[in-house]
Amino acid sequence: MSAQNRIPSGIDYLPPLFQVIRNADRCIDCNVCVKQCANGVHVRDAQTGRLSTVDELCVDCQRCVCFCPTHALQICEAPNRYRPNANWTPQIMRGSYKQAGTGGVLLSSMGNPNEQTVYWDKLLINASQVTNPSIDPLREPMETRCYLGRRPTSVMRDANGAIDTSLPPHLELAMPMLFSAMSYGSISLNAHKVLARAARELGIYYNTGEGGLHQDLYEYGENTITQVASGRFGVFKGYLEAGAAIEVKIGQGAKPGIGGHLPGAKIVGDISRTRMVPEGSDAISPAPHHDIYSIEDLRQLVMGLKAATDGRKPVIVKVAAVHNIAAIASGIARSGADIIAIDGLRGGTGAAPTMIRDNVGIPIELALAAVDSRLRAEGIRNDVSLLVGGSIRCSADVVKAIALGADACYVGTAALLAMGCHLCRNCHSGRCNWGIATQQPELVKRLNVDQGVERLVKLMRAWNSEVMEFMGGMGINSIEALRGNRLMLRGVDLNESELEILGISYAGR
Amino acid sequence: MREDLARAGLLEGQVRIPAGCAIAAIVATDGKPMSGHDIITSMEPMRERSSGLGGGFAGYGIYPKYADCFAFHFFFDSRDSRKTTEAYLEQGCEVVNRELIPIRKMARITDEPLIWRYVIKPHRSVLSRLQLDENEYVVRLVMHINTSIDGAYVFSCGKNMGIFKAVGYPEDVGRYYRLEEYEAYQWTAHGRYPTNTPGWWGGAHPFGLLDWSVVHNGEISSYDANRRFIEMFGYRCTLQTDTEVITYIADYLLRRQKLSLQETAHVMAAPFWSTIEHLDMRDPEGARKRAELAYLRKVFPSLLVTGPFSIILGFNGGCMALNDRLKLRSLVAAHKGNRVFIASEEAAIRAIEPDARDIFAPAGGVPYIVRVDGVEGGLA
């Protein structure tokens, strides 16, 4: 066993969360599990040749379960437990033990897994009966294409009375979904290739995140959104010009108010080159943009980015959903930004301090509803487009988000699931057995790019088909007639304040 | 009954009430006046399409004596609400004439409110102080009265035109208002089959704003998307009906954005992207058309109206008939001599003009525009 895998004992000991169960009748001793587990859970004893497991190292990524040819493996919750206590939950106790041992900040990956109100699940969608007809998407045209960008407030004409059809730059999406920011570094180059190629095939976009754009991916520029975050990693003129749009990342739903952190161990080779950060040094984004301490500073950056690209790229400003989000969004709408992106409390991450992830920010559903209502109250909703993410899990979430007022949805975690992610939430370890959130070459190559693209394209097309079915049921044949159409939603299990913020009626009303 | 409905939250405006309907229009393209007789007759064969819960008419060219003034038609609940409204009107307008709208009592029309006509002219000094043109001023005046003065409702506010409506079958409503005594070059009509008991006269159609009047048959699925967009621009959808929001969309696009009727139709019943992309880019006209259609869809996406609808938008000087782009509601047109007929059913046209010619059904999303010679000063 390597040093890294040594299990402490005594006061430092953390009992395993999972138990790996091997069915001896099925096991054929093929060694696949040993080879597949980068965490060293499956061990063959050098002397006896017998297979055993080190449950403490298991992260429940399901890699061995999926690849065991005889399905001899199962991962279960470990039966050991602390004495039940509704206040001192096992997670909190475990966190205390860890911190007492290390003195460090607790880290987590992926979106907040705690039981929280998922408002999407409290919203129900309408359908036509009798008074107007539902529309069959298999037989009638059904439009899910949408455009993101600024719109003029009045129609201009030339001297002959013809409409001046010039418009600010727009993003054209074949379906109302796009892939949210995941940096090269936090995920592998193969994962980025999957996103880029799938985006091209689907007629949508992926987002570089804050790690710059790998040289090999410049050819997918037309389907790329290049992100500019507080660390400015990998940002130069060529990078800004390479994509279809530029996103200024102010905040992220999983860690509002703090910057990203990619450990020096991951800053190797191409990642160092792409990020423009010396090998081995930590890439730590500052918490704020140090040139944006106020809303007028944001305007200067937005205008600066537009000037750098001759006004040819729409600029997105991405913020985390926080308490004052409606006013913040209103300020952004007036900053010259073309698109506002809002990331909710349950949004994903490659690594975030656990306490921040689980306690800072507000749910995306409420943030979206509040922002859409505020922009309408101020008469500026049509000027800008609104993107939401964190977290959009399925086509029903997309339909509900659009009916609440979004133009389109950022999809992150679901795209990773298509590549094999099983949500073990250990991205920060860098030992992703599925080849996604890792930079270890032998793990990265496990993610077959062609297969990943195929699966991701299928997933998004399936969602789009479902979106069309929902629309047809409502008698709507164009996505723009669904946008902000809150009458198509009703709520259950919601209190008066929630209904008021969401701008919907209780089911039955 | 109205009180019961109000308590239950079911009154028009408190709840959204979809409705099926009959619509019709007669236009004398030479501008020759016609009494209301024919349009009433035209609605009779379509009785099955109404349920006696709402009928109404709009006549154009009926007030030549006051052609420069706005003719406000009011429903008042009480003398107090009328007095409050009158005081409010007089703050910014000259009231040129005020009278009860003449009616004919009949057993089938009951629960009538006080029905008044005020002919008004906004004071110039007020307009210049507010930096508004008279149309915008009148729109704001109407929005204020209808949302803020209890028991007062403006249901017609155009120049040289008027809307007449009530709870009842359309042919009864026409006779109730003695429409045979009015002379118009254009009439439109509506019979309503609401899926509820609205019980309030304000909920009947046509719906009007300035000289726009809309009669509509259908239930639009885009309603709330349209409503929430249009309410950004000062409109208040107090009735929660399709017709109301469609009227505001027409006013916004035609009067405020100064789009043509054709362009307005391309926003409300936009061609599918596949149709737009089918236009030949090598042909300069095709390329221009394509750029224009794409522009209108991109700039006004939230004014696309989906779901079944057939509408007749009336204005001074003509009308536009328009169907949803899938043509989910019937609408036919025909003509004879200088008269053009539009109706939900051919029977409505045959009832008054058995020899009407060239009967045709305008395609979904393709506007059918009728213009009256020599009538100017309208908004379209």
GROMACS .gro file of N, CA and C in nm, chain A residues 153-271:
model
  357
  153THR      N    1  -3.421   4.866  -2.827
  153THR     CA    2  -3.549   4.900  -2.766
  153THR      C    3  -3.646   4.958  -2.868
  154SER      N    4  -3.595   5.004  -2.982
  154SER     CA    5  -3.689   5.048  -3.085
  154SER      C    6  -3.636   5.015  -3.223
  155VAL      N    7  -3.730   5.000  -3.315
  155VAL     CA    8  -3.697   4.962  -3.452
  155VAL      C    9  -3.651   5.086  -3.529
  156MET      N   10  -3.537   5.077  -3.595
  156MET     CA   11  -3.485   5.189  -3.674
  156MET      C   12  -3.504   5.158  -3.823
  157ARG      N   13  -3.522   5.266  -3.899
  157ARG     CA   14  -3.541   5.249  -4.043
  157ARG      C   15  -3.445   5.337  -4.121
  158ASP      N   16  -3.416   5.297  -4.245
  158ASP     CA   17  -3.332   5.381  -4.328
  158ASP      C   18  -3.418   5.485  -4.400
  159ALA      N   19  -3.355   5.565  -4.486
  159ALA     CA   20  -3.426   5.675  -4.552
  159ALA      C   21  -3.542   5.625  -4.638
  160ASN      N   22  -3.532   5.501  -4.688
  160ASN     CA   23  -3.640   5.445  -4.772
  160ASN      C   24  -3.748   5.377  -4.690
  161GLY      N   25  -3.733   5.380  -4.559
  161GLY     CA   26  -3.835   5.319  -4.474
  161GLY      C   27  -3.811   5.172  -4.447
  162ALA      N   28  -3.702   5.115  -4.500
  162ALA     CA   29  -3.674   4.974  -4.474
  162ALA      C   30  -3.616   4.959  -4.333
  163ILE      N   31  -3.650   4.849  -4.269
  163ILE     CA   32  -3.600   4.826  -4.133
  163ILE      C   33  -3.449   4.807  -4.136
  164ASP      N   34  -3.380   4.876  -4.045
  164ASP     CA   35  -3.237   4.853  -4.028
  164ASP      C   36  -3.222   4.723  -3.950
  165THR      N   37  -3.184   4.617  -4.021
  165THR     CA   38  -3.187   4.484  -3.958
  165THR      C   39  -3.057   4.449  -3.885
  166SER      N   40  -2.967   4.546  -3.870
  166SER     CA   41  -2.844   4.514  -3.797
  166SER      C   42  -2.876   4.498  -3.648
  167LEU      N   43  -2.810   4.402  -3.586
  167LEU     CA   44  -2.836   4.372  -3.444
  167LEU      C   45  -2.702   4.356  -3.372
  168PRO      N   46  -2.702   4.377  -3.241
  168PRO     CA   47  -2.581   4.342  -3.165
  168PRO      C   48  -2.554   4.192  -3.183
  169PRO      N   49  -2.431   4.146  -3.157
  169PRO     CA   50  -2.402   4.003  -3.181
  169PRO      C   51  -2.489   3.912  -3.094
  170HIS      N   52  -2.538   3.805  -3.155
  170HIS     CA   53  -2.624   3.709  -3.084
  170HIS      C   54  -2.561   3.570  -3.090
  171LEU      N   55  -2.591   3.490  -2.988
  171LEU     CA   56  -2.557   3.348  -2.993
  171LEU      C   57  -2.681   3.274  -3.040
  172GLU      N   58  -2.661   3.184  -3.135
  172GLU     CA   59  -2.775   3.103  -3.181
  172GLU      C   60  -2.762   2.964  -3.121
  173LEU      N   61  -2.867   2.920  -3.052
  173LEU     CA   62  -2.868   2.786  -2.990
  173LEU      C   63  -2.978   2.703  -3.054
  174ALA      N   64  -2.943   2.582  -3.098
  174ALA     CA   65  -3.043   2.496  -3.159
  174ALA      C   66  -3.143   2.444  -3.055
  175MET      N   67  -3.104   2.448  -2.929
  175MET     CA   68  -3.191   2.405  -2.820
  175MET      C   69  -3.157   2.490  -2.699
  176PRO      N   70  -3.248   2.503  -2.604
  176PRO     CA   71  -3.223   2.602  -2.498
  176PRO      C   72  -3.130   2.552  -2.387
  177MET      N   73  -3.026   2.480  -2.424
  177MET     CA   74  -2.930   2.432  -2.326
  177MET      C   75  -2.789   2.459  -2.377
  178LEU      N   76  -2.696   2.484  -2.286
  178LEU     CA   77  -2.555   2.490  -2.322
  178LEU      C   78  -2.474   2.441  -2.204
  179PHE      N   79  -2.347   2.410  -2.230
  179PHE     CA   80  -2.266   2.349  -2.125
  179PHE      C   81  -2.200   2.457  -2.041
  180SER      N   82  -2.211   2.440  -1.910
  180SER     CA   83  -2.159   2.545  -1.822
  180SER      C   84  -2.008   2.533  -1.804
  181ALA      N   85  -1.955   2.639  -1.745
  181ALA     CA   86  -1.810   2.653  -1.733
  181ALA      C   87  -1.749   2.543  -1.648
  182MET      N   88  -1.653   2.469  -1.707
  182MET     CA   89  -1.574   2.372  -1.631
  182MET      C   90  -1.434   2.384  -1.688
  183SER      N   91  -1.339   2.423  -1.605
  183SER     CA   92  -1.209   2.461  -1.659
  183SER      C   93  -1.126   2.340  -1.697
  184TYR      N   94  -1.040   2.364  -1.796
  184TYR     CA   95  -0.936   2.266  -1.828
  184TYR      C   96  -0.838   2.274  -1.712
  185GLY      N   97  -0.821   2.164  -1.643
  185GLY     CA   98  -0.744   2.165  -1.518
  185GLY      C   99  -0.833   2.101  -1.413
  186SER      N  100  -0.950   2.158  -1.397
  186SER     CA  101  -1.044   2.093  -1.307
  186SER      C  102  -1.096   1.966  -1.372
  187ILE      N  103  -1.114   1.970  -1.504
  187ILE     CA  104  -1.147   1.847  -1.577
  187ILE      C  105  -1.039   1.823  -1.683
  188SER      N  106  -1.041   1.705  -1.737
  188SER     CA  107  -0.932   1.663  -1.827
  188SER      C  108  -0.950   1.720  -1.967
  189LEU      N  109  -0.843   1.711  -2.045
  189LEU     CA  110  -0.850   1.756  -2.183
  189LEU      C  111  -0.953   1.673  -2.261
  190ASN      N  112  -0.957   1.544  -2.231
  190ASN     CA  113  -1.056   1.461  -2.301
  190ASN      C  114  -1.198   1.506  -2.270
  191ALA      N  115  -1.222   1.542  -2.145
  191ALA     CA  116  -1.356   1.590  -2.109
  191ALA      C  117  -1.387   1.720  -2.184
  192HIS      N  118  -1.287   1.807  -2.195
  192HIS     CA  119  -1.308   1.931  -2.271
  192HIS      C  120  -1.335   1.902  -2.418
  193LYS      N  121  -1.264   1.803  -2.470
  193LYS     CA  122  -1.286   1.767  -2.612
  193LYS      C  123  -1.429   1.717  -2.632
  194VAL      N  124  -1.477   1.638  -2.537
  194VAL     CA  125  -1.614   1.587  -2.547
  194VAL      C  126  -1.712   1.704  -2.551
  195LEU      N  127  -1.692   1.799  -2.460
  195LEU     CA  128  -1.784   1.914  -2.453
  195LEU      C  129  -1.780   1.994  -2.583
  196ALA      N  130  -1.660   2.018  -2.632
  196ALA     CA  131  -1.645   2.101  -2.752
  196ALA      C  132  -1.709   2.034  -2.873
  197ARG      N  133  -1.678   1.906  -2.890
  197ARG     CA  134  -1.730   1.838  -3.009
  197ARG      C  135  -1.882   1.817  -3.000
  198ALA      N  136  -1.930   1.788  -2.880
  198ALA     CA  137  -2.076   1.771  -2.864
  198ALA      C  138  -2.146   1.904  -2.889
  199ALA      N  139  -2.088   2.013  -2.839
  199ALA     CA  140  -2.150   2.144  -2.859
  199ALA      C  141  -2.162   2.173  -3.008
  200ARG      N  142  -2.055   2.140  -3.083
  200ARG     CA  143  -2.059   2.166  -3.227
  200ARG      C  144  -2.169   2.081  -3.292
  201GLU      N  145  -2.172   1.954  -3.255
  201GLU     CA  146  -2.270   1.865  -3.319
  201GLU      C  147  -2.413   1.907  -3.286
  202LEU      N  148  -2.433   1.959  -3.166
  202LEU     CA  149  -2.568   1.996  -3.121
  202LEU      C  150  -2.609   2.136  -3.164
  203GLY      N  151  -2.513   2.215  -3.210
  203GLY     CA  152  -2.545   2.354  -3.245
  203GLY      C  153  -2.564   2.440  -3.120
  204ILE      N  154  -2.481   2.410  -3.017
  204ILE     CA  155  -2.489   2.491  -2.895
  204ILE      C  156  -2.346   2.534  -2.856
  205TYR      N  157  -2.322   2.559  -2.729
  205TYR     CA  158  -2.193   2.609  -2.685
  205TYR      C  159  -2.145   2.536  -2.561
  206TYR      N  160  -2.012   2.532  -2.547
  206TYR     CA  161  -1.955   2.492  -2.418
  206TYR      C  162  -1.874   2.610  -2.368
  207ASN      N  163  -1.831   2.601  -2.243
  207ASN     CA  164  -1.769   2.715  -2.178
  207ASN      C  165  -1.634   2.672  -2.121
  208THR      N  166  -1.529   2.746  -2.152
  208THR     CA  167  -1.394   2.704  -2.113
  208THR      C  168  -1.372   2.703  -1.963
  209GLY      N  169  -1.453   2.778  -1.889
  209GLY     CA  170  -1.418   2.798  -1.749
  209GLY      C  171  -1.296   2.888  -1.743
  210GLU      N  172  -1.234   2.894  -1.625
  210GLU     CA  173  -1.130   2.996  -1.609
  210GLU      C  174  -0.990   2.946  -1.641
  211GLY      N  175  -0.979   2.830  -1.704
  211GLY     CA  176  -0.845   2.775  -1.724
  211GLY      C  177  -0.784   2.798  -1.860
  212GLY      N  178  -0.840   2.887  -1.939
  212GLY     CA  179  -0.786   2.910  -2.073
  212GLY      C  180  -0.837   2.806  -2.171
  213LEU      N  181  -0.788   2.816  -2.294
  213LEU     CA  182  -0.835   2.728  -2.401
  213LEU      C  183  -0.717   2.652  -2.459
  214HIS      N  184  -0.724   2.519  -2.450
  214HIS     CA  185  -0.615   2.437  -2.503
  214HIS      C  186  -0.602   2.458  -2.653
  215GLN      N  187  -0.477   2.462  -2.694
  215GLN     CA  188  -0.442   2.483  -2.835
  215GLN      C  189  -0.525   2.397  -2.931
  216ASP      N  190  -0.546   2.271  -2.895
  216ASP     CA  191  -0.617   2.178  -2.985
  216ASP      C  192  -0.765   2.212  -2.999
  217LEU      N  193  -0.816   2.298  -2.913
  217LEU     CA  194  -0.961   2.322  -2.915
  217LEU      C  195  -0.999   2.454  -2.982
  218TYR      N  196  -0.899   2.525  -3.033
  218TYR     CA  197  -0.930   2.652  -3.100
  218TYR      C  198  -1.022   2.630  -3.220
  219GLU      N  199  -1.012   2.513  -3.280
  219GLU     CA  200  -1.095   2.488  -3.400
  219GLU      C  201  -1.244   2.482  -3.366
  220TYR      N  202  -1.276   2.468  -3.238
  220TYR     CA  203  -1.418   2.466  -3.200
  220TYR      C  204  -1.466   2.602  -3.153
  221GLY      N  205  -1.391   2.705  -3.189
  221GLY     CA  206  -1.419   2.840  -3.141
  221GLY      C  207  -1.562   2.886  -3.160
  222GLU      N  208  -1.621   2.852  -3.272
  222GLU     CA  209  -1.758   2.897  -3.300
  222GLU      C  210  -1.860   2.843  -3.199
  223ASN      N  211  -1.820   2.737  -3.130
  223ASN     CA  212  -1.910   2.679  -3.029
  223ASN      C  213  -1.855   2.693  -2.888
  224THR      N  214  -1.767   2.791  -2.872
  224THR     CA  215  -1.696   2.807  -2.745
  224THR      C  216  -1.729   2.942  -2.681
  225ILE      N  217  -1.751   2.938  -2.551
  225ILE     CA  218  -1.759   3.062  -2.474
  225ILE      C  219  -1.631   3.067  -2.391
  226THR      N  220  -1.555   3.174  -2.409
  226THR     CA  221  -1.429   3.184  -2.334
  226THR      C  222  -1.454   3.265  -2.207
  227GLN      N  223  -1.406   3.210  -2.097
  227GLN     CA  224  -1.434   3.277  -1.969
  227GLN      C  225  -1.316   3.361  -1.922
  228VAL      N  226  -1.351   3.475  -1.866
  228VAL     CA  227  -1.251   3.563  -1.804
  228VAL      C  228  -1.286   3.571  -1.656
  229ALA      N  229  -1.201   3.510  -1.572
  229ALA     CA  230  -1.230   3.512  -1.429
  229ALA      C  231  -1.127   3.599  -1.359
  230SER      N  232  -1.138   3.605  -1.228
  230SER     CA  233  -1.057   3.701  -1.153
  230SER      C  234  -0.907   3.672  -1.164
  231GLY      N  235  -0.868   3.547  -1.190
  231GLY     CA  236  -0.726   3.515  -1.203
  231GLY      C  237  -0.672   3.546  -1.340
  232ARG      N  238  -0.764   3.569  -1.437
  232ARG     CA  239  -0.726   3.598  -1.576
  232ARG      C  240  -0.636   3.488  -1.635
  233PHE      N  241  -0.649   3.365  -1.585
  233PHE     CA  242  -0.562   3.259  -1.636
  233PHE      C  243  -0.588   3.235  -1.783
  234GLY      N  244  -0.481   3.234  -1.860
  234GLY     CA  245  -0.491   3.199  -2.002
  234GLY      C  246  -0.558   3.303  -2.088
  235VAL      N  247  -0.576   3.424  -2.033
  235VAL     CA  248  -0.646   3.528  -2.110
  235VAL      C  249  -0.547   3.612  -2.190
  236PHE      N  250  -0.566   3.617  -2.318
  236PHE     CA  251  -0.492   3.709  -2.405
  236PHE      C  252  -0.580   3.736  -2.526
  237LYS      N  253  -0.538   3.828  -2.613
  237LYS     CA  254  -0.627   3.871  -2.720
  237LYS      C  255  -0.676   3.754  -2.807
  238GLY      N  256  -0.582   3.666  -2.841
  238GLY     CA  257  -0.618   3.553  -2.926
  238GLY      C  258  -0.726   3.466  -2.862
  239TYR      N  259  -0.719   3.451  -2.731
  239TYR     CA  260  -0.817   3.371  -2.657
  239TYR      C  261  -0.954   3.438  -2.664
  240LEU      N  262  -0.957   3.569  -2.643
  240LEU     CA  263  -1.085   3.640  -2.647
  240LEU      C  264  -1.147   3.632  -2.785
  241GLU      N  265  -1.060   3.635  -2.887
  241GLU     CA  266  -1.111   3.633  -3.024
  241GLU      C  267  -1.149   3.493  -3.069
  242ALA      N  268  -1.102   3.393  -2.996
  242ALA     CA  269  -1.122   3.255  -3.042
  242ALA      C  270  -1.266   3.209  -3.028
  243GLY      N  271  -1.337   3.259  -2.929
  243GLY     CA  272  -1.470   3.205  -2.900
  243GLY      C  273  -1.582   3.282  -2.967
  244ALA      N  274  -1.705   3.235  -2.941
  244ALA     CA  275  -1.823   3.302  -2.996
  244ALA      C  276  -1.873   3.409  -2.901
  245ALA      N  277  -1.838   3.395  -2.773
  245ALA     CA  278  -1.881   3.493  -2.673
  245ALA      C  279  -1.779   3.490  -2.559
  246ILE      N  280  -1.781   3.596  -2.479
  246ILE     CA  281  -1.690   3.605  -2.365
  246ILE      C  282  -1.774   3.611  -2.238
  247GLU      N  283  -1.734   3.531  -2.139
  247GLU     CA  284  -1.806   3.535  -2.012
  247GLU      C  285  -1.716   3.589  -1.902
  248VAL      N  286  -1.762   3.695  -1.837
  248VAL     CA  287  -1.692   3.746  -1.719
  248VAL      C  288  -1.749   3.671  -1.600
  249LYS      N  289  -1.663   3.594  -1.534
  249LYS     CA  290  -1.713   3.519  -1.418
  249LYS      C  291  -1.689   3.600  -1.291
  250ILE      N  292  -1.796   3.646  -1.234
  250ILE     CA  293  -1.787   3.716  -1.107
  250ILE      C  294  -1.801   3.615  -0.994
  251GLY      N  295  -1.892   3.525  -1.010
  251GLY     CA  296  -1.913   3.428  -0.902
  251GLY      C  297  -1.970   3.298  -0.952
  252GLN      N  298  -1.968   3.200  -0.864
  252GLN     CA  299  -2.013   3.064  -0.896
  252GLN      C  300  -2.104   3.018  -0.784
  253GLY      N  301  -2.212   2.950  -0.821
  253GLY     CA  302  -2.312   2.911  -0.721
  253GLY      C  303  -2.257   2.828  -0.607
  254ALA      N  304  -2.157   2.745  -0.637
  254ALA     CA  305  -2.104   2.656  -0.533
  254ALA      C  306  -2.013   2.730  -0.437
  255LYS      N  307  -1.962   2.845  -0.477
  255LYS     CA  308  -1.872   2.919  -0.388
  255LYS      C  309  -1.880   3.068  -0.413
  256PRO      N  310  -1.996   3.126  -0.385
  256PRO     CA  311  -2.009   3.270  -0.405
  256PRO      C  312  -1.911   3.343  -0.314
  257GLY      N  313  -1.850   3.446  -0.368
  257GLY     CA  314  -1.765   3.529  -0.283
  257GLY      C  315  -1.623   3.483  -0.270
  258ILE      N  316  -1.589   3.368  -0.327
  258ILE     CA  317  -1.449   3.327  -0.322
  258ILE      C  318  -1.401   3.284  -0.460
  259GLY      N  319  -1.271   3.282  -0.478
  259GLY     CA  320  -1.214   3.247  -0.607
  259GLY      C  321  -1.186   3.099  -0.617
  260GLY      N  322  -1.141   3.057  -0.735
  260GLY     CA  323  -1.109   2.917  -0.756
  260GLY      C  324  -0.970   2.885  -0.705
  261HIS      N  325  -0.942   2.756  -0.693
  261HIS     CA  326  -0.812   2.713  -0.642
  261HIS      C  327  -0.774   2.582  -0.712
  262LEU      N  328  -0.674   2.590  -0.800
  262LEU     CA  329  -0.624   2.467  -0.863
  262LEU      C  330  -0.485   2.442  -0.806
  263PRO      N  331  -0.469   2.330  -0.733
  263PRO     CA  332  -0.341   2.305  -0.666
  263PRO      C  333  -0.226   2.288  -0.765
  264GLY      N  334  -0.108   2.329  -0.722
  264GLY     CA  335   0.011   2.324  -0.807
  264GLY      C  336   0.035   2.187  -0.867
  265ALA      N  337  -0.006   2.083  -0.793
  265ALA     CA  338   0.015   1.948  -0.843
  265ALA      C  339  -0.054   1.925  -0.977
  266LYS      N  340  -0.161   2.000  -1.001
  266LYS     CA  341  -0.233   1.983  -1.128
  266LYS      C  342  -0.180   2.077  -1.236
  267ILE      N  343  -0.096   2.173  -1.198
  267ILE     CA  344  -0.045   2.269  -1.296
  267ILE      C  345   0.079   2.208  -1.361
  268VAL      N  346   0.051   2.120  -1.454
  268VAL     CA  347   0.161   2.050  -1.522
  268VAL      C  348   0.139   2.060  -1.673
  269GLY      N  349   0.249   2.053  -1.744
  269GLY     CA  350   0.245   2.041  -1.890
  269GLY      C  351   0.153   2.140  -1.957
  270ASP      N  352   0.059   2.086  -2.034
  270ASP     CA  353  -0.031   2.169  -2.113
  270ASP      C  354  -0.118   2.260  -2.027
  271ILE      N  355  -0.148   2.215  -1.906
  271ILE     CA  356  -0.234   2.297  -1.820
  271ILE      C  357  -0.159   2.423  -1.781
   0.00000   0.00000   0.00000
